[in-house]
Coordinates of C-alpha atoms in Angstrom, one line a residue:
X565 CA 15.2 18.0 -2.7
X566 CA 18.8 17.9 -2.3
X567 CA 18.9 18.9 1.5
X568 CA 22.2 20.6 2.6
X569 CA 24.7 18.9 4.9
X570 CA 27.7 20.9 5.4
X571 CA 27.3 22.2 9.1
X572 CA 27.5 25.9 8.2
X573 CA 24.8 26.4 6.0
X574 CA 22.8 23.7 8.8
X575 CA 23.7 25.7 11.9
X576 CA 23.4 29.0 10.1
X577 CA 19.6 28.6 8.7
X578 CA 19.5 26.4 11.9
X579 CA 20.2 29.5 14.0
X580 CA 18.3 32.4 12.2
X581 CA 15.3 31.9 13.3
X582 CA 17.2 33.4 16.1
X583 CA 17.3 36.8 14.4
X584 CA 13.6 37.0 13.9
X585 CA 12.7 35.8 17.6
X586 CA 15.4 38.8 18.4
X587 CA 14.5 41.1 15.8
X588 CA 10.6 41.2 16.8
X589 CA 10.8 41.7 20.3
X590 CA 13.1 44.6 20.1
X591 CA 11.4 46.2 16.9
X592 CA 8.6 47.2 19.5
X593 CA 10.9 48.9 21.2
X594 CA 11.6 51.9 19.0
X595 CA 7.7 52.0 17.6
X596 CA 6.7 52.1 20.7
X597 CA 7.3 55.6 20.6
X598 CA 6.1 56.2 17.8
X599 CA 3.0 53.9 18.3
X600 CA 1.6 55.3 21.5
X601 CA 1.1 58.8 20.4
X602 CA -0.1 57.9 16.7
X603 CA -2.5 55.7 18.2
X604 CA -3.0 57.2 21.5
X605 CA -1.8 54.7 23.6
X606 CA -1.7 55.1 27.4
X607 CA 0.2 52.6 29.5
X608 CA -1.1 49.7 29.5
X609 CA -2.4 49.8 25.9
X610 CA 1.4 50.2 25.4
X611 CA 2.6 47.4 27.5
X612 CA -0.2 45.5 25.6
X613 CA 1.2 46.3 22.2
X614 CA 4.4 44.7 23.4
X615 CA 4.1 42.1 25.6
X616 CA 1.4 40.7 23.3
X617 CA 4.0 39.3 21.2
X618 CA 4.7 37.0 24.1
X619 CA 0.7 35.8 23.9
X620 CA 1.6 33.8 21.5
X621 CA 4.9 33.2 21.8
X622 CA 3.2 30.5 25.0
X623 CA 0.9 29.6 23.0
X624 CA 2.8 28.8 19.4
X625 CA 6.1 27.2 22.0
X626 CA 3.0 24.9 23.9
X627 CA 1.8 23.9 20.7
X628 CA 5.6 22.4 19.7
X629 CA 5.4 19.6 22.1
X630 CA 3.0 18.0 19.9
X631 CA 4.3 18.9 16.6
X632 CA 7.7 18.5 16.6
X633 CA 7.6 14.6 18.0
X634 CA 5.1 14.3 14.8
X635 CA 6.0 16.0 12.1
X636 CA 10.4 16.8 13.1
X637 CA 12.0 19.7 13.7
X638 CA 12.6 20.1 9.1
X639 CA 8.9 21.2 8.5
X640 CA 7.8 22.7 11.7
X641 CA 11.0 25.3 10.7
X642 CA 9.4 25.7 7.1
X643 CA 6.0 26.7 9.4
X644 CA 7.2 28.9 12.0
X645 CA 8.7 30.8 8.4
X646 CA 5.6 31.0 6.6
X647 CA 3.9 32.4 10.8
X648 CA 7.1 35.2 10.8
X649 CA 5.7 36.1 7.1
X650 CA 2.2 36.8 8.2
X651 CA 2.5 38.0 11.2
X652 CA 5.5 40.7 10.6
X653 CA 3.3 42.0 6.9
X654 CA -0.1 42.1 9.5
X655 CA 0.9 44.2 12.2
X656 CA 2.6 47.1 9.4
X657 CA -0.4 47.1 8.2
X658 CA -2.3 47.3 11.5
X659 CA -4.7 50.4 11.3
X660 CA -5.7 50.4 15.5
X661 CA -4.3 49.6 18.3
X662 CA -6.8 45.8 18.0
X663 CA -5.6 44.8 15.2
X664 CA -1.9 45.6 16.2
X665 CA -2.0 43.2 19.2
X666 CA -3.7 40.0 16.7
X667 CA -1.2 40.8 14.7
X668 CA 1.4 40.4 17.1
X669 CA 0.4 37.3 19.0
X670 CA 0.7 35.6 15.3
X671 CA 4.4 37.4 15.2
X672 CA 4.4 35.4 18.3
X673 CA 3.3 32.6 17.3
X674 CA 5.9 32.3 15.4
X675 CA 8.7 34.0 18.3
X676 CA 7.5 31.0 20.1
X677 CA 8.0 27.9 18.3
X678 CA 11.3 29.0 17.0
X679 CA 12.4 29.6 20.6
X680 CA 11.6 25.3 21.4
X681 CA 12.2 24.6 18.3
X682 CA 15.7 25.8 17.6
X683 CA 18.1 24.7 20.3
X684 CA 17.3 21.3 20.5
X685 CA 17.3 21.4 16.8
X686 CA 20.9 22.3 17.5
X687 CA 22.1 20.3 20.2
X688 CA 20.3 17.2 18.1
X689 CA 23.0 17.8 14.6
X690 CA 25.7 19.3 16.2
X691 CA 28.7 16.7 17.8
X692 CA 28.9 16.7 21.9
X693 CA 32.3 18.8 22.0
X694 CA 30.3 21.8 20.2
X695 CA 26.6 21.4 21.9
X696 CA 27.5 24.5 24.0
X697 CA 29.1 26.8 20.8
X698 CA 26.7 25.7 18.6
X699 CA 23.6 26.2 20.9
X700 CA 24.8 29.8 21.8
X701 CA 24.3 30.4 17.1
X702 CA 21.0 31.0 18.6
X703 CA 21.1 33.8 20.8
X704 CA 23.8 34.9 18.9
X705 CA 21.7 35.1 15.8
X706 CA 19.1 37.1 18.6
X707 CA 21.4 40.2 19.0
X708 CA 22.2 40.5 15.7
X709 CA 18.4 40.7 14.9
X710 CA 18.1 43.1 17.9
X711 CA 21.1 45.1 17.1
X712 CA 18.8 45.2 13.4
X713 CA 16.2 46.0 15.1
X714 CA 18.0 49.1 16.4
X715 CA 20.1 50.3 13.3
X716 CA 16.2 50.3 11.6
X717 CA 14.9 52.1 14.4
X718 CA 17.1 54.6 13.6
X719 CA 16.6 55.0 10.8
X720 CA 12.8 54.8 11.1
X721 CA 12.6 56.8 13.8
X722 CA 12.4 60.6 10.9
X723 CA 9.4 59.5 8.9
X724 CA 5.6 59.2 10.3
X725 CA 4.8 56.2 9.3
X726 CA 8.9 55.0 10.0
X727 CA 7.2 52.5 12.9
X728 CA 5.9 50.5 10.4
X729 CA 8.7 49.5 8.3
X730 CA 10.0 48.7 11.5
X731 CA 7.5 45.7 12.3
X732 CA 6.9 45.1 8.6
X733 CA 10.8 44.2 7.7
X734 CA 11.2 40.9 9.2
X735 CA 8.7 40.1 6.4
X736 CA 12.5 39.1 4.8
X737 CA 14.6 37.6 6.4
X738 CA 11.5 35.1 7.3
X739 CA 11.5 35.0 3.4
X740 CA 14.1 34.1 3.1
X741 CA 15.0 31.8 6.6
X742 CA 11.8 29.7 4.2
X743 CA 13.8 29.6 1.7
X744 CA 16.6 28.3 3.8
X745 CA 14.5 25.2 5.8
X746 CA 13.6 23.8 2.4
X747 CA 17.1 22.4 1.6
X748 CA 18.0 21.7 5.6
X749 CA 18.4 18.2 6.5
X750 CA 16.3 16.6 9.4
X751 CA 17.0 15.7 12.8
X752 CA 19.4 12.6 13.2
X753 CA 17.5 11.5 16.9
X754 CA 14.2 12.8 14.8
X755 CA 15.1 10.3 12.5
X756 CA 16.3 7.3 14.5
X757 CA 12.4 7.6 16.3
X758 CA 10.7 6.9 12.6
X759 CA 13.0 4.2 11.5
X760 CA 15.2 6.1 9.0
X761 CA 18.2 4.3 10.2
X762 CA 20.5 4.9 7.5
X763 CA 19.6 8.4 6.6
X764 CA 20.4 9.5 10.2
X765 CA 23.6 8.1 9.9
X766 CA 24.3 10.0 6.1
X767 CA 23.3 13.1 8.5
X768 CA 26.0 12.0 11.6
X769 CA 28.6 11.6 8.9
X770 CA 28.7 14.8 7.5
X771 CA 28.0 16.6 11.1
X772 CA 30.3 15.0 12.9
X773 CA 33.1 15.1 9.7
X774 CA 33.0 11.7 8.8
X775 CA 34.7 10.4 11.7
X776 CA 33.1 7.5 11.5
X777 CA 34.6 5.6 14.8
X778 CA 32.2 9.1 16.1
X779 CA 29.2 8.3 14.4
X780 CA 29.1 5.1 15.2
X781 CA 29.2 5.3 19.3
X782 CA 26.5 8.3 18.4
X783 CA 24.5 6.6 16.3
X784 CA 23.8 4.4 19.0
X785 CA 23.2 5.8 22.3
X786 CA 20.0 7.1 19.5
X787 CA 19.2 4.2 19.1
X788 CA 20.2 2.9 22.8
X789 CA 17.6 5.9 23.9
X790 CA 15.2 6.3 21.1
X791 CA 13.5 3.2 22.6
X792 CA 11.9 4.5 25.1
X793 CA 8.1 5.1 24.2
X794 CA 7.2 8.6 24.2
X795 CA 6.5 10.1 27.1
X796 CA 4.2 12.5 28.5
X797 CA 3.1 15.3 31.1
X798 CA 3.3 11.8 33.9
X799 CA 6.6 11.1 32.2
X800 CA 7.8 15.0 32.7
X801 CA 6.9 15.9 36.5
X802 CA 7.7 12.0 37.9
X803 CA 11.5 11.8 39.8
X804 CA 13.8 10.2 37.2
X805 CA 13.1 14.0 35.2
X806 CA 12.6 16.6 38.3
X807 CA 15.7 17.6 38.0
X808 CA 16.4 18.8 34.5
X809 CA 12.6 20.0 34.6
X810 CA 14.2 22.3 37.8
X811 CA 16.9 23.4 35.5
X812 CA 14.9 23.9 33.1
X813 CA 12.3 25.7 34.4
X814 CA 14.4 27.7 36.6
X815 CA 16.5 28.4 33.9
X816 CA 13.3 29.7 32.2
X817 CA 11.7 31.9 34.5
X818 CA 14.9 33.8 35.9
X819 CA 16.4 34.5 32.6
X820 CA 13.2 36.8 32.4
X821 CA 12.2 38.4 36.4
X822 CA 15.6 39.6 36.8
X823 CA 14.6 42.4 34.2
X824 CA 16.6 41.5 31.0
X825 CA 13.8 42.0 28.7
X826 CA 12.4 44.2 30.4
X827 CA 15.2 46.7 29.8
X828 CA 16.1 45.4 26.2
X829 CA 12.2 46.4 25.7
X830 CA 12.0 50.0 26.7
X831 CA 15.9 51.0 26.6
X832 CA 14.6 53.5 24.6
X833 CA 12.2 54.6 27.5
X834 CA 14.1 54.4 30.4
X835 CA 17.0 56.2 28.1
X836 CA 14.7 59.2 27.7
X837 CA 13.6 58.9 31.2
X838 CA 17.0 60.0 32.8
X839 CA 17.7 63.2 29.9
X840 CA 18.1 61.7 26.7
X841 CA 16.3 63.0 23.0
X842 CA 14.7 60.5 21.7
X843 CA 17.4 60.7 18.3
X844 CA 19.7 60.1 20.7
X845 CA 18.1 57.5 22.9
X846 CA 17.9 54.9 19.6
X847 CA 21.1 55.4 18.7
X848 CA 22.7 55.0 22.3
X849 CA 20.1 51.9 21.5
X850 CA 22.4 51.3 18.8
X851 CA 25.7 50.6 21.0
X852 CA 24.0 48.5 23.3
X853 CA 23.1 46.0 20.6
X854 CA 27.0 46.1 18.9
X855 CA 28.1 44.9 22.5
X856 CA 25.5 42.0 22.7
X857 CA 27.2 40.9 19.0
X858 CA 30.6 41.1 20.6
X859 CA 29.7 39.1 24.2
X860 CA 28.0 36.7 22.4
X861 CA 30.6 35.9 20.4
X862 CA 32.5 35.5 23.5
X863 CA 30.0 33.5 25.0
X864 CA 30.2 31.0 22.0
X865 CA 34.0 30.7 22.9
X866 CA 33.2 30.2 26.5
X867 CA 30.3 28.2 26.1
X868 CA 32.2 24.6 25.4
X869 CA 34.9 25.5 28.5
X870 CA 33.1 27.0 31.2
X871 CA 31.0 25.0 33.0
X872 CA 27.4 26.3 32.9
X873 CA 26.3 26.9 36.3
X874 CA 29.8 28.9 36.5
X875 CA 28.2 30.9 33.8
X876 CA 25.1 31.9 35.2
X877 CA 26.2 32.7 38.7
X878 CA 28.6 35.4 37.6
X879 CA 26.2 36.8 34.7
X880 CA 23.8 37.3 37.5
X881 CA 27.0 39.0 39.7
X882 CA 27.2 41.2 37.5
X883 CA 23.8 42.2 36.6
X884 CA 22.9 42.1 39.8
X885 CA 25.9 45.2 40.6
X886 CA 25.3 46.8 37.7
X887 CA 21.5 47.6 39.1
X888 CA 22.6 49.0 42.3
X889 CA 24.7 51.2 40.6
X890 CA 21.9 52.9 38.3
X891 CA 19.6 52.3 41.7
X892 CA 22.3 54.0 43.5
X893 CA 22.8 57.3 40.8
X894 CA 19.9 57.3 40.2
X895 CA 18.3 57.6 43.9
X896 CA 21.4 60.1 44.7
X897 CA 21.2 62.6 41.5
X898 CA 18.0 61.6 39.0
X899 CA 17.9 64.1 36.7
X900 CA 22.1 65.3 36.0
X901 CA 23.9 65.5 33.0
X902 CA 26.0 62.3 34.7
X903 CA 23.2 60.5 36.6
X904 CA 22.3 60.3 32.8
X905 CA 25.7 59.0 31.5
X906 CA 26.6 56.7 34.6
X907 CA 22.9 54.9 33.9
X908 CA 23.3 54.8 30.2
X909 CA 27.3 52.7 31.2
X910 CA 25.4 51.0 33.7
X911 CA 22.6 49.6 31.6
X912 CA 25.5 48.3 28.8
X913 CA 27.0 46.4 31.2
X914 CA 24.2 44.7 32.7
X915 CA 22.8 44.6 29.5
X916 CA 26.8 42.2 28.3
X917 CA 26.7 40.2 31.0
X918 CA 23.0 39.2 30.5
X919 CA 24.2 37.6 26.7
X920 CA 27.6 36.5 27.6
X921 CA 25.4 34.1 30.6
X922 CA 21.8 34.0 31.6
X923 CA 20.3 34.8 27.6
X924 CA 22.4 32.2 25.5
X925 CA 22.7 30.1 28.9
X926 CA 19.0 29.1 29.1
X927 CA 18.2 28.1 25.2
X928 CA 21.5 25.9 25.7
X929 CA 20.1 23.7 29.6
X930 CA 16.5 23.6 27.4
X931 CA 17.5 22.2 24.6
X932 CA 19.8 19.4 26.1
X933 CA 18.7 18.8 29.9
X934 CA 15.4 16.5 28.8
X935 CA 15.4 13.0 27.7
X936 CA 14.7 12.1 24.5
X937 CA 11.1 10.6 24.7
X938 CA 10.1 14.0 26.3
X939 CA 12.1 16.4 24.9
X940 CA 10.2 18.3 23.1
X941 CA 7.1 18.6 25.8
X942 CA 10.2 19.3 27.8
X943 CA 11.6 22.4 26.2
X944 CA 8.3 23.3 25.2
X945 CA 6.8 23.7 28.8
X946 CA 10.2 25.4 29.4
X947 CA 10.0 28.1 26.1
X948 CA 5.9 28.4 27.5
X949 CA 6.9 29.4 30.3
X950 CA 9.7 31.4 30.1
X951 CA 7.1 33.8 27.1
X952 CA 4.9 33.7 30.5
X953 CA 7.4 35.5 32.5
X954 CA 8.5 37.7 30.2
X955 CA 4.8 38.9 28.8
X956 CA 4.1 39.3 33.5
X957 CA 7.3 41.5 33.4
X958 CA 6.3 43.5 30.5
X959 CA 3.3 43.9 31.5
X960 CA 4.0 44.9 35.1
X961 CA 7.5 46.5 34.0
X962 CA 5.8 50.5 32.9
X963 CA 3.0 50.4 36.0
X964 CA 6.2 49.5 38.3
X965 CA 7.9 52.4 36.5
X966 CA 5.2 55.1 37.3
X967 CA 4.6 53.5 40.9
X968 CA 7.8 52.4 42.2
X969 CA 10.3 54.7 40.1
X970 CA 12.8 53.6 37.8
X971 CA 15.5 53.3 40.9
X972 CA 13.7 51.0 42.5
X973 CA 12.4 48.9 40.1
X974 CA 16.3 48.3 39.3
X975 CA 16.9 47.9 42.6
X976 CA 14.1 44.9 43.0
X977 CA 15.7 43.3 40.1
X978 CA 19.2 43.0 41.4
X979 CA 17.6 41.3 44.8
X980 CA 15.7 38.6 42.1
X981 CA 19.6 38.6 40.7
X982 CA 20.8 37.0 44.3
X983 CA 17.9 35.1 44.2
X984 CA 18.8 33.0 41.4
X985 CA 22.9 33.0 42.2
X986 CA 21.8 30.9 45.1
X987 CA 18.7 28.8 43.2
X988 CA 21.7 28.2 40.1
X989 CA 23.8 26.7 42.3
X990 CA 22.2 24.4 44.7
X991 CA 19.0 23.1 42.5
X992 CA 20.8 23.4 38.7
X993 CA 22.2 20.8 37.2
X994 CA 25.2 20.4 35.2
X995 CA 25.3 19.2 31.8
X996 CA 29.5 20.9 30.6
X997 CA 31.0 18.1 27.7
X998 CA 28.0 15.5 27.9
X999 CA 26.5 14.0 25.3
X1000 CA 22.8 14.5 25.2
X1001 CA 22.1 10.4 25.6
X1002 CA 25.2 11.0 28.8
X1003 CA 22.9 13.8 30.0
X1004 CA 20.2 11.3 30.1
X1005 CA 21.9 8.4 31.1
X1006 CA 22.9 10.5 34.4
X1007 CA 19.1 11.2 34.9
X1008 CA 18.4 8.0 34.6
X1009 CA 21.4 6.9 37.2
X1010 CA 20.4 9.6 39.7
X1011 CA 16.6 8.1 40.2
X1012 CA 17.6 4.2 39.8
X1013 CA 16.1 3.6 36.9
X1014 CA 17.8 2.7 32.8
X1015 CA 17.2 3.4 29.8
X1016 CA 16.4 -0.7 29.4
X1017 CA 13.9 -0.8 32.0
X1018 CA 11.5 2.6 30.3
X1019 CA 11.9 1.0 26.9
X1020 CA 10.3 -2.4 28.6
X1021 CA 7.3 -0.7 30.3

């Protein structure tokens, strides 16, 4: 089957898994308002319905490392789309709590695969000058998926079986992804590793607009780094890769423990808690989704112009201040109409800061910071860690709300934002403006090693 090497097609369909990713994590945020009543769920069971997709995501992300370096990026994307389709259809028809949780675990496996696969795949196809912007397309698709979920949540809210349509609709984009993936090219890095250098050159020529000099340079760097034998856990946790591992795991954990996905998952619940009606809360959710998409476009424009670390520090500062505003308003004026309005605005600002910085930069760094010979393993571990942190936060957030109250929960996340700024400034690597091979060479130099030395071990 002839592969399409048009850049727009590659980047759009390569990132389409992000739309499914975003839709599946966000659709349950509106659906849970109806699921809890129809299936008679308590707070703990609600937490499991929301977070069960994250269990599957951890499994999918960890499994990706083996298949990514064995079967390639394109085949794995096709498998992920099939898993997405099966998970979406079966969750829409789930008759009870236990089956719903099981089907969402299946769905989560597809989410986990794409989260580990797509950032690396897009990085490996994009020219050096566009790494950040192209990788941010994945996050843009996530935000579009989230917005689509919000719109459909509102559209189906008037139906008794609306939550089933909210969850099952994801089967449609999963099918589109499957068809598109059949025509996508393989990553040139993977092609070089399996000895298909001529095919890798063809892909690089198309993605670099037939710039022979750029292609020769890129191919030479890829061939040099590809000489290193495929690494395992020992290499991943070795001294030479430690700065990359700290950066990858650090962004993966902090992206979740600053509370971001709790807000996305439970925003309608938060809005109803501060006095909004269910329909008004879902409409406000759509407004937040529009803001998310708009600021992610801004992030795409900035990604290759502003240092990654500066974006993360700026984002954490803005999120922390927004959380403090929400804490103050809810602490001293909870229940009033003014409190509801200010809380909604501060919540929107918080999500805007997140969507411009931590949301896209996390996946950009995870996709580019690891050496080629352990990239599959590194991205898989960081993605699985991200989902594990997400699951812990999602499971504990409903109990945190009932025990601490919404105001103190926001204050807790504000403190975490402050810690994130310090860790980012002092521990993370800066990767803007560097090719994947240059980042790898910098790691080897910092540890006193060389690629050629590794290759002869």
